[in-house]
Short mmCIF file of C-alpha atoms and ligand atoms in Angstrom, two decimals:
data_model
loop_
_atom_site.label_atom_id
_atom_site.label_comp_id
_atom_site.label_asym_id
_atom_site.label_seq_id
_atom_site.Cartn_x
_atom_site.Cartn_y
_atom_site.Cartn_z
CA MET A 6 64.68 159.73 188.69
CA ALA A 7 60.94 159.47 187.98
CA SER A 8 59.76 161.30 184.84
CA PRO A 9 57.71 164.48 185.43
CA VAL A 10 54.59 162.65 184.25
CA ALA A 11 55.21 159.70 186.60
CA SER A 12 55.72 161.99 189.60
CA LEU A 13 52.50 163.90 188.79
CA ALA A 14 50.72 160.54 188.60
CA GLU A 15 51.68 159.91 192.22
CA ARG A 16 49.80 163.02 193.39
CA ILE A 17 46.90 163.33 190.98
CA PRO A 18 44.55 160.43 190.19
CA CYS A 19 45.84 158.74 187.05
CA ARG A 20 45.11 155.51 185.17
CA ARG A 21 47.64 153.80 182.92
CA ARG A 22 46.78 152.66 179.39
CA GLU A 23 43.14 153.65 179.74
CA PRO A 24 41.02 152.78 176.65
CA LEU A 25 39.61 156.01 175.22
CA ALA A 26 36.68 154.08 173.73
CA ARG A 27 35.24 154.12 177.28
CA TRP A 28 35.28 157.92 177.33
CA THR A 29 34.02 158.92 173.88
CA THR A 30 30.40 158.91 172.76
CA LEU A 31 31.44 157.20 169.50
CA ARG A 32 32.89 154.39 171.66
CA ILE A 33 36.09 154.46 169.61
CA GLY A 34 39.72 154.96 170.65
CA GLY A 35 42.79 153.05 171.83
CA PRO A 36 44.61 153.52 175.15
CA ALA A 37 45.88 156.77 176.62
CA GLU A 38 49.31 156.09 178.12
CA TRP A 39 48.54 158.39 181.07
CA PHE A 40 44.92 159.29 181.86
CA PHE A 41 44.77 162.00 184.51
CA GLU A 42 41.56 162.77 186.39
CA PRO A 43 42.10 165.92 188.49
CA ALA A 44 39.30 166.38 191.03
CA ARG A 45 39.65 170.17 191.47
CA PRO A 46 40.57 173.09 189.18
CA GLU A 47 43.69 173.73 191.35
CA ASP A 48 44.93 170.23 190.50
CA LEU A 49 44.15 170.81 186.82
CA LEU A 50 46.16 174.04 186.97
CA GLU A 51 49.11 172.28 188.59
CA LEU A 52 49.02 169.51 185.98
CA LEU A 53 48.91 171.97 183.10
CA ASP A 54 51.77 174.08 184.49
CA ARG A 55 53.98 171.08 185.26
CA LEU A 56 53.37 169.29 181.95
CA HIS A 57 53.94 172.50 180.02
CA GLU A 58 57.16 173.31 181.91
CA ALA A 59 58.45 169.78 181.33
CA GLY A 60 57.62 169.98 177.61
CA GLU A 61 55.42 166.88 177.92
CA PRO A 62 52.61 166.57 175.34
CA PHE A 63 49.06 166.48 176.68
CA ARG A 64 45.49 166.58 175.39
CA LEU A 65 42.31 167.65 177.15
CA LEU A 66 39.28 165.35 177.16
CA GLY A 67 35.85 166.40 178.40
CA GLY A 68 32.75 164.37 177.62
CA GLY A 69 34.35 162.97 174.46
CA ALA A 70 31.16 163.97 172.67
CA ASN A 71 32.68 165.66 169.65
CA LEU A 72 35.84 163.63 169.36
CA LEU A 73 37.30 160.90 167.17
CA ALA A 74 40.04 159.27 169.28
CA PRO A 75 42.74 157.32 167.42
CA ASP A 76 42.71 153.51 167.16
CA GLY A 77 46.38 153.50 168.21
CA GLY A 78 45.66 155.55 171.33
CA VAL A 79 47.58 158.53 172.70
CA PRO A 80 51.24 158.06 173.66
CA GLY A 81 51.42 161.01 176.12
CA ALA A 82 49.03 162.37 178.73
CA VAL A 83 45.28 162.81 178.43
CA ILE A 84 43.67 165.03 181.05
CA HIS A 85 40.04 164.09 181.63
CA THR A 86 37.98 166.89 183.20
CA GLY A 87 35.08 164.67 184.29
CA ALA A 88 35.85 164.53 188.03
CA MET A 89 35.53 168.35 188.44
CA ARG A 90 31.76 168.57 188.67
CA ARG A 91 30.78 171.31 191.12
CA ILE A 92 28.23 174.07 190.52
CA PHE A 93 27.99 177.15 192.80
CA ARG A 94 25.20 179.69 192.69
CA GLU A 95 26.50 183.24 192.31
CA GLY A 96 24.02 186.06 192.89
CA ALA A 97 20.42 185.75 191.73
CA ASP A 98 21.13 184.68 188.17
CA GLY A 99 24.67 183.28 187.98
CA LEU A 100 26.14 179.77 188.12
CA ARG A 101 29.87 179.30 188.63
CA VAL A 102 30.81 175.91 187.22
CA TRP A 103 33.83 173.66 187.11
CA PRO A 104 34.89 172.29 183.72
CA GLY A 105 33.71 168.71 184.24
CA VAL A 106 30.09 169.67 184.96
CA THR A 107 28.11 167.83 182.31
CA LEU A 108 25.74 169.78 180.11
CA PRO A 109 22.79 167.61 181.20
CA GLN A 110 23.72 168.33 184.87
CA LEU A 111 23.99 172.08 184.11
CA VAL A 112 20.70 172.24 182.21
CA ARG A 113 18.92 170.28 184.95
CA THR A 114 20.31 172.45 187.77
CA ALA A 115 19.45 175.70 185.97
CA GLY A 116 15.93 174.35 185.41
CA GLU A 117 15.46 173.35 189.06
CA LEU A 118 16.55 176.84 190.13
CA GLY A 119 14.19 178.45 187.60
CA LEU A 120 17.07 180.02 185.67
CA SER A 121 16.49 180.36 181.95
CA GLY A 122 18.98 180.60 179.07
CA LEU A 123 20.47 177.14 178.61
CA GLU A 124 17.40 175.31 177.36
CA ARG A 125 18.89 174.94 173.87
CA LEU A 126 21.62 172.73 175.35
CA VAL A 127 19.08 170.10 176.36
CA GLY A 128 20.00 166.71 174.94
CA VAL A 129 23.58 167.80 174.18
CA PRO A 130 26.11 165.53 175.89
CA GLY A 131 29.55 166.82 176.87
CA GLN A 132 31.04 168.90 179.65
CA VAL A 133 31.44 172.61 180.29
CA GLY A 134 35.16 172.79 179.38
CA GLY A 135 34.70 171.05 176.06
CA ALA A 136 31.47 172.96 175.39
CA LEU A 137 33.31 176.28 175.78
CA ALA A 138 36.20 175.03 173.64
CA MET A 139 33.71 174.16 170.85
CA ASN A 140 31.10 176.84 171.59
CA ALA A 141 28.57 173.99 171.72
CA GLY A 142 24.99 174.89 171.00
CA ALA A 143 22.16 174.66 168.58
CA ALA A 144 22.19 176.23 165.11
CA ASP A 145 23.79 179.69 165.45
CA TRP A 146 23.30 179.92 169.23
CA GLY A 147 26.30 178.87 171.35
CA ILE A 148 27.01 178.46 175.08
CA TRP A 149 29.34 181.50 174.96
CA ASP A 150 26.18 183.62 174.55
CA ARG A 151 25.66 182.84 178.25
CA VAL A 152 29.22 183.06 179.57
CA ARG A 153 29.97 186.11 181.73
CA GLU A 154 33.57 185.08 182.23
CA ALA A 155 35.78 182.04 181.86
CA VAL A 156 38.92 181.54 183.92
CA LEU A 157 41.47 180.29 181.42
CA TRP A 158 44.89 178.70 181.71
CA ARG A 159 47.26 179.68 178.94
CA PRO A 160 50.78 178.29 178.54
CA GLY A 161 53.32 180.17 180.67
CA ARG A 162 50.81 182.68 182.08
CA PRO A 163 48.90 182.95 185.34
CA PRO A 164 45.22 181.99 185.05
CA ALA A 165 43.01 184.92 184.03
CA ALA A 166 39.28 185.63 183.98
CA CYS A 167 38.32 186.44 180.37
CA SER A 168 35.14 187.94 178.99
CA ARG A 169 33.44 186.74 175.83
CA ALA A 170 34.75 189.84 173.99
CA GLU A 171 38.33 189.00 175.00
CA VAL A 172 38.06 185.39 173.81
CA GLY A 173 36.11 186.05 170.59
CA PRO A 174 34.27 182.73 170.10
CA GLY A 175 32.57 181.99 166.78
CA TYR A 176 30.15 179.42 165.37
CA ARG A 177 31.07 176.04 166.89
CA ASP A 178 34.53 177.34 167.78
CA GLY A 179 35.38 178.73 171.21
CA ASN A 180 38.63 180.23 169.83
CA LEU A 181 40.54 179.16 172.93
CA GLY A 182 43.73 178.25 171.08
CA ASP A 183 46.03 176.66 173.69
CA GLY A 184 43.71 177.86 176.46
CA VAL A 185 42.06 175.50 178.95
CA VAL A 186 38.91 176.31 180.96
CA LEU A 187 39.49 176.18 184.73
CA GLU A 188 36.02 177.46 185.61
CA ALA A 189 33.25 179.59 184.10
CA LEU A 190 30.54 181.96 185.26
CA ILE A 191 27.28 181.42 183.39
CA GLY A 192 24.80 184.32 183.38
CA LEU A 193 21.09 183.44 183.20
CA GLU A 194 17.65 184.99 183.57
CA VAL A 195 15.36 184.49 186.52
CA SER A 196 12.27 182.55 185.44
CA THR A 197 10.36 179.66 187.01
CA PRO A 198 11.23 175.95 187.09
CA ALA A 199 7.99 175.12 185.26
CA ALA A 200 8.63 177.58 182.40
CA VAL A 201 12.25 176.47 181.95
CA LYS A 202 11.24 172.81 181.99
CA ALA A 203 8.48 173.34 179.43
CA ALA A 204 10.84 175.19 177.05
CA ALA A 205 13.53 172.50 177.38
CA GLU A 206 11.04 169.67 176.84
CA ALA A 207 9.78 171.19 173.59
CA ILE A 208 13.35 171.44 172.28
CA LEU A 209 14.16 167.91 173.41
CA ARG A 210 11.09 166.48 171.66
CA ARG A 211 12.21 168.05 168.38
CA LYS A 212 15.76 166.72 168.77
CA ASN A 213 14.54 163.23 169.61
CA ALA A 214 12.42 163.26 166.46
CA THR A 215 15.17 164.46 164.12
CA GLN A 216 18.45 163.09 165.53
CA PRO A 217 19.73 159.52 166.20
CA VAL A 218 19.82 160.13 169.95
CA THR A 219 19.90 156.49 171.01
CA LEU A 220 22.89 155.50 168.85
CA SER A 221 26.63 156.03 169.47
CA SER A 222 27.71 159.15 167.61
CA ALA A 223 29.61 162.38 168.15
CA GLY A 224 26.76 164.69 167.17
CA CYS A 225 27.06 166.66 163.97
CA ALA A 226 30.23 165.74 162.08
CA PHE A 227 30.37 168.94 159.97
CA ARG A 228 29.69 172.61 160.59
CA ASN A 229 26.82 174.06 158.59
CA PRO A 230 28.09 176.04 155.60
CA PRO A 231 26.86 179.66 155.55
CA GLY A 232 23.16 179.76 154.72
CA ASP A 233 22.82 175.98 154.31
CA SER A 234 22.78 172.80 156.33
CA ALA A 235 25.45 170.09 156.15
CA GLY A 236 22.77 167.49 156.96
CA ARG A 237 20.62 168.62 154.05
CA LEU A 238 23.58 168.50 151.63
CA ILE A 239 24.79 165.05 152.74
CA ASP A 240 21.22 163.76 152.51
CA ALA A 241 20.71 165.29 149.04
CA ALA A 242 23.97 163.65 147.91
CA GLY A 243 22.31 160.31 148.63
CA LEU A 244 24.67 159.36 151.43
CA LYS A 245 22.21 158.31 154.15
CA GLY A 246 23.11 154.74 155.07
CA ALA A 247 26.58 154.97 153.45
CA ARG A 248 28.93 152.71 155.37
CA VAL A 249 32.63 152.00 155.89
CA GLY A 250 33.08 149.05 158.24
CA GLY A 251 31.07 149.83 161.36
CA ALA A 252 30.75 153.58 160.59
CA VAL A 253 27.44 154.59 159.01
CA VAL A 254 25.79 157.85 157.93
CA SER A 255 22.65 158.04 160.06
CA GLU A 256 19.35 157.40 158.27
CA ARG A 257 17.67 159.83 160.64
CA HIS A 258 20.03 162.82 160.30
CA ALA A 259 22.70 162.76 157.60
CA ASN A 260 25.18 164.97 159.52
CA PHE A 261 25.56 162.24 162.17
CA VAL A 262 28.08 159.44 161.67
CA VAL A 263 27.11 156.58 163.97
CA ASN A 264 29.06 153.62 165.27
CA ALA A 265 26.75 150.78 164.27
CA GLY A 266 29.02 148.28 166.05
CA GLY A 267 32.74 147.65 165.87
CA ALA A 268 33.61 150.87 164.03
CA THR A 269 37.26 151.93 164.09
CA ALA A 270 38.65 155.46 163.88
CA ALA A 271 40.01 154.50 160.44
CA ASN A 272 36.45 153.59 159.34
CA VAL A 273 35.15 156.98 160.49
CA ARG A 274 38.00 158.90 158.82
CA ASP A 275 37.36 157.07 155.53
CA LEU A 276 33.63 157.76 155.72
CA LEU A 277 34.24 161.46 156.47
CA ARG A 278 36.50 161.71 153.42
CA ARG A 279 33.90 160.01 151.25
CA ILE A 280 31.23 162.48 152.46
CA GLU A 281 33.53 165.45 151.81
CA GLU A 282 34.42 164.26 148.30
CA THR A 283 30.85 163.43 147.33
CA VAL A 284 29.38 166.73 148.59
CA ALA A 285 32.19 168.68 146.88
CA GLU A 286 31.59 166.87 143.56
CA ARG A 287 27.81 167.15 143.67
CA PHE A 288 27.35 170.67 145.04
CA GLY A 289 30.76 172.36 144.93
CA VAL A 290 30.61 172.86 148.71
CA ARG A 291 33.64 172.15 150.89
CA LEU A 292 32.34 170.87 154.19
CA GLU A 293 34.30 171.83 157.29
CA ARG A 294 34.64 169.30 160.09
CA GLU A 295 33.09 170.05 163.45
CA LEU A 296 34.22 166.65 164.77
CA VAL A 297 37.67 166.94 166.37
CA VAL A 298 39.98 164.23 165.00
CA TRP A 299 43.04 163.36 167.08
CA PRO A 300 45.87 161.96 164.92
CA GLU A 301 47.05 158.37 165.09
CA PRO A 302 50.38 157.97 166.97
CA GLY A 303 53.26 159.03 164.75
CA GLU A 304 51.05 161.04 162.40
CA GLY A 305 51.65 164.36 164.20
CA GLY A 306 49.08 167.10 164.64
N1 LIG B 27 17.98 167.95 156.80
C1 LIG B 27 17.81 167.07 155.77
N2 LIG B 27 18.29 165.79 155.92
C2 LIG B 27 18.92 165.39 157.05
C3 LIG B 27 19.09 166.30 158.10
C4 LIG B 27 18.61 167.59 157.97
O1 LIG B 27 17.27 167.40 154.73
O2 LIG B 27 19.33 164.23 157.11
C5 LIG B 27 17.43 169.30 156.66
C6 LIG B 27 16.27 169.51 157.64
O3 LIG B 27 15.07 169.07 157.08
C7 LIG B 27 16.31 171.01 157.84
C8 LIG B 27 17.78 171.37 157.69
O4 LIG B 27 18.40 170.27 157.03
O5 LIG B 27 15.60 171.66 156.82
C9 LIG B 27 18.44 171.62 159.04
O6 LIG B 27 18.35 170.46 159.87
P1 LIG B 27 18.19 170.52 161.47
O7 LIG B 27 17.04 171.41 161.80
O8 LIG B 27 18.21 169.15 161.97
O9 LIG B 27 19.43 171.33 161.96
P2 LIG B 27 20.97 171.20 161.61
O10 LIG B 27 21.39 172.50 161.03
O11 LIG B 27 21.27 169.98 160.83
C10 LIG B 27 21.83 172.16 163.88
C11 LIG B 27 23.07 171.86 164.67
C12 LIG B 27 22.80 170.72 165.65
C13 LIG B 27 21.63 171.08 166.55
C14 LIG B 27 20.41 171.33 165.65
C15 LIG B 27 19.16 171.68 166.43
C16 LIG B 27 25.10 172.27 163.37
C17 LIG B 27 26.18 171.67 162.53
N3 LIG B 27 24.15 171.45 163.78
O12 LIG B 27 21.59 171.01 163.07
O13 LIG B 27 23.98 170.57 166.44
O14 LIG B 27 21.36 170.04 167.46
O15 LIG B 27 20.74 172.41 164.75
O16 LIG B 27 19.30 172.90 167.02
O17 LIG B 27 25.17 173.46 163.66
C18 LIG B 27 26.03 169.40 166.77
O18 LIG B 27 26.60 170.47 166.58
O19 LIG B 27 26.65 168.36 167.07
C19 LIG B 27 24.59 169.34 166.59
C20 LIG B 27 23.94 168.20 166.62
#
């Protein structure tokens, strides 16, 4: 009899042994044994229910913009949200979005409709599902500040629409636990396309000047410690330009680890440890990782 994963792969688009390096902004990662690409939230729901019932391990992948994927790949299933990309207008100031809508697509659409409130996401890669999981944003502002409700799958339960208060997201942490975003309603303010565009462009200019936007990275590697900046600390520790193999601390912004060519996940992990140890020794600050690190096969986690 076909395994539960194999029979799902007959109904829902699925690639075998798909290199994760193609799907992460760091351009790192070995093959996912099963790489599912559901095209609609109903298919995502079915996949999640069936895999959970069968006790099959799975991981969710959005834009791969905050992720270090393992060199040895992922032995089980990876569910990529990127094919679920629809946006529906809801009322005068709402956008109902599927989890694979990219943040650039969302920011652009809101701007064209003259809806304000997402400008701070300009220049941030990634997709809605992952952005809610991480509470992506800028400084202490996060996308959850604009979420009216998110329809969440949780293991063994029917999908439910949850408010921000019910979920309790924090700084760079959506607090979803085992939850998966099936869709979200974003609440905005009615403005004009010109005003939204001007605000977004000003933010983008600043980011382009201070961040290594043209290089392969996963954005900020560490959360900012309370009242300070991880980038400032790493810079002050003299680590700009520090390198392990192809992984380098950006000269432009020290909280970005970039793949300067041929970096492996092992290179990035070693560089992260070196940053953590150096900042702890120099300043007594324990940096907390924002970058999500998937374990190598056999390492658990
Ligand atoms: N700084 C340095 N050296 C550096 C980098 C920064 O001294 O190499 C100093 C800056 O001069 C500034 C301070 O550190 O005084 C803060 O830097 P910045 O304004 O660049 O902001 P940040 O706190 O480093 C945060 C978010 C970014 C977001 C920017 C802009 C975090 C961890 N980072 O960066 O988010 O784009 O604000 O809003 O919250 C991300 O999460 O992936 C990310 C890129």
